[in-house]
């Protein structure tokens, strides 16, 4: 049923809950797992100059070792969990608007299922803060499994 499962991660506790589900599903179905970290260019753009942002867009982190380290750490958690269960994993880092990058990656890589965490916000809080998960749901035709962190506490 699932041969290629994507788990976008930012290294947060919410993402780690989704990672657990994604690894379980990948093991159960014999699927390959794709760990994707997206450098949110809009967030980065606020504190950097144009030249640095352009380099990051091209995938050259340069002095931005912290970004590269954060990405490597986040996808590394997925890779370690997957390898412990005998699941093949591909680690990727991309730059852009997270929901667009995730949706495009899912389409391009022929992903069968996206597994993402959610903070479980509702109402005004969700409307004001937005939600990468909600935007991914609206941006792709690939099935998305949303794991609600509140339901696991």
PDB file of N, CA, C and O in Angstrom, residues 67-110:
ATOM      1  N   UNK A  67      22.140  26.509  10.819  1.00  0.00           N
ATOM      2  CA  UNK A  67      21.058  25.972   9.988  1.00  0.00           C
ATOM      3  C   UNK A  67      21.375  24.557   9.525  1.00  0.00           C
ATOM      4  O   UNK A  67      20.532  23.670   9.595  1.00  0.00           O
ATOM      5  N   UNK A  68      22.582  24.378   9.050  1.00  0.00           N
ATOM      6  CA  UNK A  68      22.983  23.061   8.564  1.00  0.00           C
ATOM      7  C   UNK A  68      22.970  22.040   9.699  1.00  0.00           C
ATOM      8  O   UNK A  68      22.518  20.912   9.530  1.00  0.00           O
ATOM      9  N   UNK A  69      23.429  22.452  10.866  1.00  0.00           N
ATOM     10  CA  UNK A  69      23.448  21.571  12.028  1.00  0.00           C
ATOM     11  C   UNK A  69      22.033  21.198  12.462  1.00  0.00           C
ATOM     12  O   UNK A  69      21.749  20.040  12.774  1.00  0.00           O
ATOM     13  N   UNK A  70      21.141  22.179  12.480  1.00  0.00           N
ATOM     14  CA  UNK A  70      19.750  21.936  12.863  1.00  0.00           C
ATOM     15  C   UNK A  70      19.085  20.951  11.894  1.00  0.00           C
ATOM     16  O   UNK A  70      18.386  20.033  12.308  1.00  0.00           O
ATOM     17  N   UNK A  71      19.335  21.156  10.602  1.00  0.00           N
ATOM     18  CA  UNK A  71      18.757  20.277   9.587  1.00  0.00           C
ATOM     19  C   UNK A  71      19.287  18.856   9.740  1.00  0.00           C
ATOM     20  O   UNK A  71      18.519  17.886   9.738  1.00  0.00           O
ATOM     21  N   UNK A  72      20.594  18.743   9.895  1.00  0.00           N
ATOM     22  CA  UNK A  72      21.224  17.436  10.030  1.00  0.00           C
ATOM     23  C   UNK A  72      20.745  16.709  11.287  1.00  0.00           C
ATOM     24  O   UNK A  72      20.491  15.502  11.266  1.00  0.00           O
ATOM     25  N   UNK A  73      20.592  17.449  12.357  1.00  0.00           N
ATOM     26  CA  UNK A  73      20.116  16.864  13.610  1.00  0.00           C
ATOM     27  C   UNK A  73      18.681  16.360  13.473  1.00  0.00           C
ATOM     28  O   UNK A  73      18.352  15.251  13.912  1.00  0.00           O
ATOM     29  N   UNK A  74      17.830  17.169  12.853  1.00  0.00           N
ATOM     30  CA  UNK A  74      16.412  16.802  12.710  1.00  0.00           C
ATOM     31  C   UNK A  74      16.239  15.562  11.835  1.00  0.00           C
ATOM     32  O   UNK A  74      15.519  14.625  12.204  1.00  0.00           O
ATOM     33  N   UNK A  75      16.901  15.532  10.686  1.00  0.00           N
ATOM     34  CA  UNK A  75      16.763  14.359   9.816  1.00  0.00           C
ATOM     35  C   UNK A  75      17.516  13.166  10.394  1.00  0.00           C
ATOM     36  O   UNK A  75      17.136  12.020  10.169  1.00  0.00           O
ATOM     37  N   UNK A  76      18.571  13.446  11.171  1.00  0.00           N
ATOM     38  CA  UNK A  76      19.330  12.371  11.804  1.00  0.00           C
ATOM     39  C   UNK A  76      18.513  11.577  12.809  1.00  0.00           C
ATOM     40  O   UNK A  76      18.675  10.361  12.935  1.00  0.00           O
ATOM     41  N   UNK A  77      17.617  12.250  13.510  1.00  0.00           N
ATOM     42  CA  UNK A  77      16.717  11.565  14.451  1.00  0.00           C
ATOM     43  C   UNK A  77      15.847  10.560  13.688  1.00  0.00           C
ATOM     44  O   UNK A  77      15.652   9.421  14.127  1.00  0.00           O
ATOM     45  N   UNK A  78      15.353  10.977  12.550  1.00  0.00           N
ATOM     46  CA  UNK A  78      14.525  10.095  11.712  1.00  0.00           C
ATOM     47  C   UNK A  78      15.369   8.930  11.219  1.00  0.00           C
ATOM     48  O   UNK A  78      14.952   7.766  11.299  1.00  0.00           O
ATOM     49  N   UNK A  79      16.559   9.245  10.709  1.00  0.00           N
ATOM     50  CA  UNK A  79      17.429   8.202  10.157  1.00  0.00           C
ATOM     51  C   UNK A  79      17.793   7.161  11.205  1.00  0.00           C
ATOM     52  O   UNK A  79      17.761   5.958  10.938  1.00  0.00           O
ATOM     53  N   UNK A  80      18.112   7.614  12.402  1.00  0.00           N
ATOM     54  CA  UNK A  80      18.482   6.687  13.471  1.00  0.00           C
ATOM     55  C   UNK A  80      17.307   5.785  13.845  1.00  0.00           C
ATOM     56  O   UNK A  80      17.461   4.564  13.976  1.00  0.00           O
ATOM     57  N   UNK A  81      16.132   6.382  14.002  1.00  0.00           N
ATOM     58  CA  UNK A  81      14.937   5.594  14.349  1.00  0.00           C
ATOM     59  C   UNK A  81      14.624   4.577  13.255  1.00  0.00           C
ATOM     60  O   UNK A  81      14.272   3.427  13.543  1.00  0.00           O
ATOM     61  N   UNK A  82      14.769   5.001  12.003  1.00  0.00           N
ATOM     62  CA  UNK A  82      14.476   4.109  10.880  1.00  0.00           C
ATOM     63  C   UNK A  82      15.486   2.962  10.805  1.00  0.00           C
ATOM     64  O   UNK A  82      15.102   1.798  10.646  1.00  0.00           O
ATOM     65  N   UNK A  83      16.740   3.301  10.922  1.00  0.00           N
ATOM     66  CA  UNK A  83      17.783   2.270  10.815  1.00  0.00           C
ATOM     67  C   UNK A  83      17.688   1.257  11.954  1.00  0.00           C
ATOM     68  O   UNK A  83      17.962   0.073  11.755  1.00  0.00           O
ATOM     69  N   UNK A  84      17.282   1.719  13.141  1.00  0.00           N
ATOM     70  CA  UNK A  84      17.096   0.807  14.273  1.00  0.00           C
ATOM     71  C   UNK A  84      16.020  -0.229  13.979  1.00  0.00           C
ATOM     72  O   UNK A  84      16.003  -1.298  14.585  1.00  0.00           O
ATOM     73  N   UNK A  85      15.118   0.090  13.069  1.00  0.00           N
ATOM     74  CA  UNK A  85      14.006  -0.818  12.723  1.00  0.00           C
ATOM     75  C   UNK A  85      14.201  -1.469  11.353  1.00  0.00           C
ATOM     76  O   UNK A  85      13.285  -2.100  10.834  1.00  0.00           O
ATOM     77  N   UNK A  86      15.371  -1.272  10.745  1.00  0.00           N
ATOM     78  CA  UNK A  86      15.659  -1.890   9.448  1.00  0.00           C
ATOM     79  C   UNK A  86      14.973  -1.218   8.276  1.00  0.00           C
ATOM     80  O   UNK A  86      14.763  -1.844   7.233  1.00  0.00           O
ATOM     81  N   UNK A  87      14.625   0.048   8.428  1.00  0.00           N
ATOM     82  CA  UNK A  87      13.934   0.799   7.374  1.00  0.00           C
ATOM     83  C   UNK A  87      14.956   1.659   6.628  1.00  0.00           C
ATOM     84  O   UNK A  87      15.751   2.358   7.250  1.00  0.00           O
ATOM     85  N   UNK A  88      14.926   1.598   5.305  1.00  0.00           N
ATOM     86  CA  UNK A  88      15.798   2.452   4.497  1.00  0.00           C
ATOM     87  C   UNK A  88      15.305   3.885   4.576  1.00  0.00           C
ATOM     88  O   UNK A  88      14.099   4.145   4.513  1.00  0.00           O
ATOM     89  N   UNK A  89      16.252   4.820   4.708  1.00  0.00           N
ATOM     90  CA  UNK A  89      15.876   6.226   4.863  1.00  0.00           C
ATOM     91  C   UNK A  89      16.745   7.115   3.981  1.00  0.00           C
ATOM     92  O   UNK A  89      17.924   6.846   3.776  1.00  0.00           O
ATOM     93  N   UNK A  90      16.116   8.151   3.452  1.00  0.00           N
ATOM     94  CA  UNK A  90      16.797   9.175   2.661  1.00  0.00           C
ATOM     95  C   UNK A  90      16.630  10.483   3.422  1.00  0.00           C
ATOM     96  O   UNK A  90      15.511  10.858   3.771  1.00  0.00           O
ATOM     97  N   UNK A  91      17.752  11.156   3.693  1.00  0.00           N
ATOM     98  CA  UNK A  91      17.706  12.443   4.393  1.00  0.00           C
ATOM     99  C   UNK A  91      17.863  13.571   3.375  1.00  0.00           C
ATOM    100  O   UNK A  91      18.777  13.537   2.556  1.00  0.00           O
ATOM    101  N   UNK A  92      16.973  14.565   3.446  1.00  0.00           N
ATOM    102  CA  UNK A  92      17.004  15.682   2.508  1.00  0.00           C
ATOM    103  C   UNK A  92      16.816  17.001   3.248  1.00  0.00           C
ATOM    104  O   UNK A  92      16.082  17.058   4.234  1.00  0.00           O
ATOM    105  N   UNK A  93      17.465  18.037   2.736  1.00  0.00           N
ATOM    106  CA  UNK A  93      17.249  19.397   3.215  1.00  0.00           C
ATOM    107  C   UNK A  93      16.914  20.259   2.004  1.00  0.00           C
ATOM    108  O   UNK A  93      17.583  20.167   0.976  1.00  0.00           O
ATOM    109  N   UNK A  94      15.884  21.059   2.131  1.00  0.00           N
ATOM    110  CA  UNK A  94      15.476  21.963   1.060  1.00  0.00           C
ATOM    111  C   UNK A  94      15.259  23.348   1.657  1.00  0.00           C
ATOM    112  O   UNK A  94      15.131  23.507   2.869  1.00  0.00           O
ATOM    113  N   UNK A  95      15.187  24.330   0.777  1.00  0.00           N
ATOM    114  CA  UNK A  95      14.994  25.717   1.182  1.00  0.00           C
ATOM    115  C   UNK A  95      13.745  26.254   0.493  1.00  0.00           C
ATOM    116  O   UNK A  95      13.527  25.995  -0.691  1.00  0.00           O
ATOM    117  N   UNK A  96      12.923  26.997   1.236  1.00  0.00           N
ATOM    118  CA  UNK A  96      11.738  27.596   0.639  1.00  0.00           C
ATOM    119  C   UNK A  96      10.640  27.777   1.658  1.00  0.00           C
ATOM    120  O   UNK A  96      10.876  27.765   2.859  1.00  0.00           O
ATOM    121  N   UNK A  97       9.429  27.929   1.157  1.00  0.00           N
ATOM    122  CA  UNK A  97       8.263  28.011   2.028  1.00  0.00           C
ATOM    123  C   UNK A  97       7.873  26.569   2.356  1.00  0.00           C
ATOM    124  O   UNK A  97       7.575  25.791   1.445  1.00  0.00           O
ATOM    125  N   UNK A  98       7.871  26.194   3.626  1.00  0.00           N
ATOM    126  CA  UNK A  98       7.729  24.787   3.998  1.00  0.00           C
ATOM    127  C   UNK A  98       6.580  24.037   3.328  1.00  0.00           C
ATOM    128  O   UNK A  98       6.797  22.947   2.783  1.00  0.00           O
ATOM    129  N   UNK A  99       5.375  24.588   3.343  1.00  0.00           N
ATOM    130  CA  UNK A  99       4.255  23.830   2.773  1.00  0.00           C
ATOM    131  C   UNK A  99       4.426  23.589   1.279  1.00  0.00           C
ATOM    132  O   UNK A  99       4.102  22.518   0.773  1.00  0.00           O
ATOM    133  N   UNK A 100       4.966  24.560   0.576  1.00  0.00           N
ATOM    134  CA  UNK A 100       5.177  24.388  -0.867  1.00  0.00           C
ATOM    135  C   UNK A 100       6.278  23.374  -1.153  1.00  0.00           C
ATOM    136  O   UNK A 100       6.151  22.531  -2.041  1.00  0.00           O
ATOM    137  N   UNK A 101       7.360  23.467  -0.390  1.00  0.00           N
ATOM    138  CA  UNK A 101       8.473  22.539  -0.576  1.00  0.00           C
ATOM    139  C   UNK A 101       8.019  21.106  -0.289  1.00  0.00           C
ATOM    140  O   UNK A 101       8.325  20.186  -1.049  1.00  0.00           O
ATOM    141  N   UNK A 102       7.277  20.915   0.791  1.00  0.00           N
ATOM    142  CA  UNK A 102       6.800  19.574   1.160  1.00  0.00           C
ATOM    143  C   UNK A 102       5.877  19.017   0.082  1.00  0.00           C
ATOM    144  O   UNK A 102       6.041  17.881  -0.362  1.00  0.00           O
ATOM    145  N   UNK A 103       4.925  19.815  -0.362  1.00  0.00           N
ATOM    146  CA  UNK A 103       3.981  19.360  -1.394  1.00  0.00           C
ATOM    147  C   UNK A 103       4.708  19.043  -2.699  1.00  0.00           C
ATOM    148  O   UNK A 103       4.453  18.000  -3.328  1.00  0.00           O
ATOM    149  N   UNK A 104       5.617  19.907  -3.106  1.00  0.00           N
ATOM    150  CA  UNK A 104       6.366  19.676  -4.343  1.00  0.00           C
ATOM    151  C   UNK A 104       7.262  18.449  -4.239  1.00  0.00           C
ATOM    152  O   UNK A 104       7.369  17.659  -5.178  1.00  0.00           O
ATOM    153  N   UNK A 105       7.893  18.281  -3.090  1.00  0.00           N
ATOM    154  CA  UNK A 105       8.761  17.125  -2.881  1.00  0.00           C
ATOM    155  C   UNK A 105       7.938  15.833  -2.956  1.00  0.00           C
ATOM    156  O   UNK A 105       8.352  14.861  -3.582  1.00  0.00           O
ATOM    157  N   UNK A 106       6.785  15.841  -2.326  1.00  0.00           N
ATOM    158  CA  UNK A 106       5.921  14.650  -2.337  1.00  0.00           C
ATOM    159  C   UNK A 106       5.526  14.272  -3.756  1.00  0.00           C
ATOM    160  O   UNK A 106       5.545  13.091  -4.122  1.00  0.00           O
ATOM    161  N   UNK A 107       5.186  15.262  -4.553  1.00  0.00           N
ATOM    162  CA  UNK A 107       4.799  15.001  -5.946  1.00  0.00           C
ATOM    163  C   UNK A 107       6.001  14.509  -6.755  1.00  0.00           C
ATOM    164  O   UNK A 107       5.918  13.515  -7.463  1.00  0.00           O
ATOM    165  N   UNK A 108       7.110  15.215  -6.633  1.00  0.00           N
ATOM    166  CA  UNK A 108       8.302  14.906  -7.431  1.00  0.00           C
ATOM    167  C   UNK A 108       8.875  13.528  -7.118  1.00  0.00           C
ATOM    168  O   UNK A 108       9.305  12.799  -8.007  1.00  0.00           O
ATOM    169  N   UNK A 109       8.876  13.170  -5.844  1.00  0.00           N
ATOM    170  CA  UNK A 109       9.466  11.896  -5.419  1.00  0.00           C
ATOM    171  C   UNK A 109       8.457  10.747  -5.417  1.00  0.00           C
ATOM    172  O   UNK A 109       8.769   9.661  -4.935  1.00  0.00           O
ATOM    173  N   UNK A 110       7.265  10.988  -5.913  1.00  0.00           N
ATOM    174  CA  UNK A 110       6.224   9.950  -6.007  1.00  0.00           C
ATOM    175  C   UNK A 110       5.935   9.331  -4.630  1.00  0.00           C
ATOM    176  O   UNK A 110       5.850   8.117  -4.478  1.00  0.00           O
TER     177      UNK A 110
END
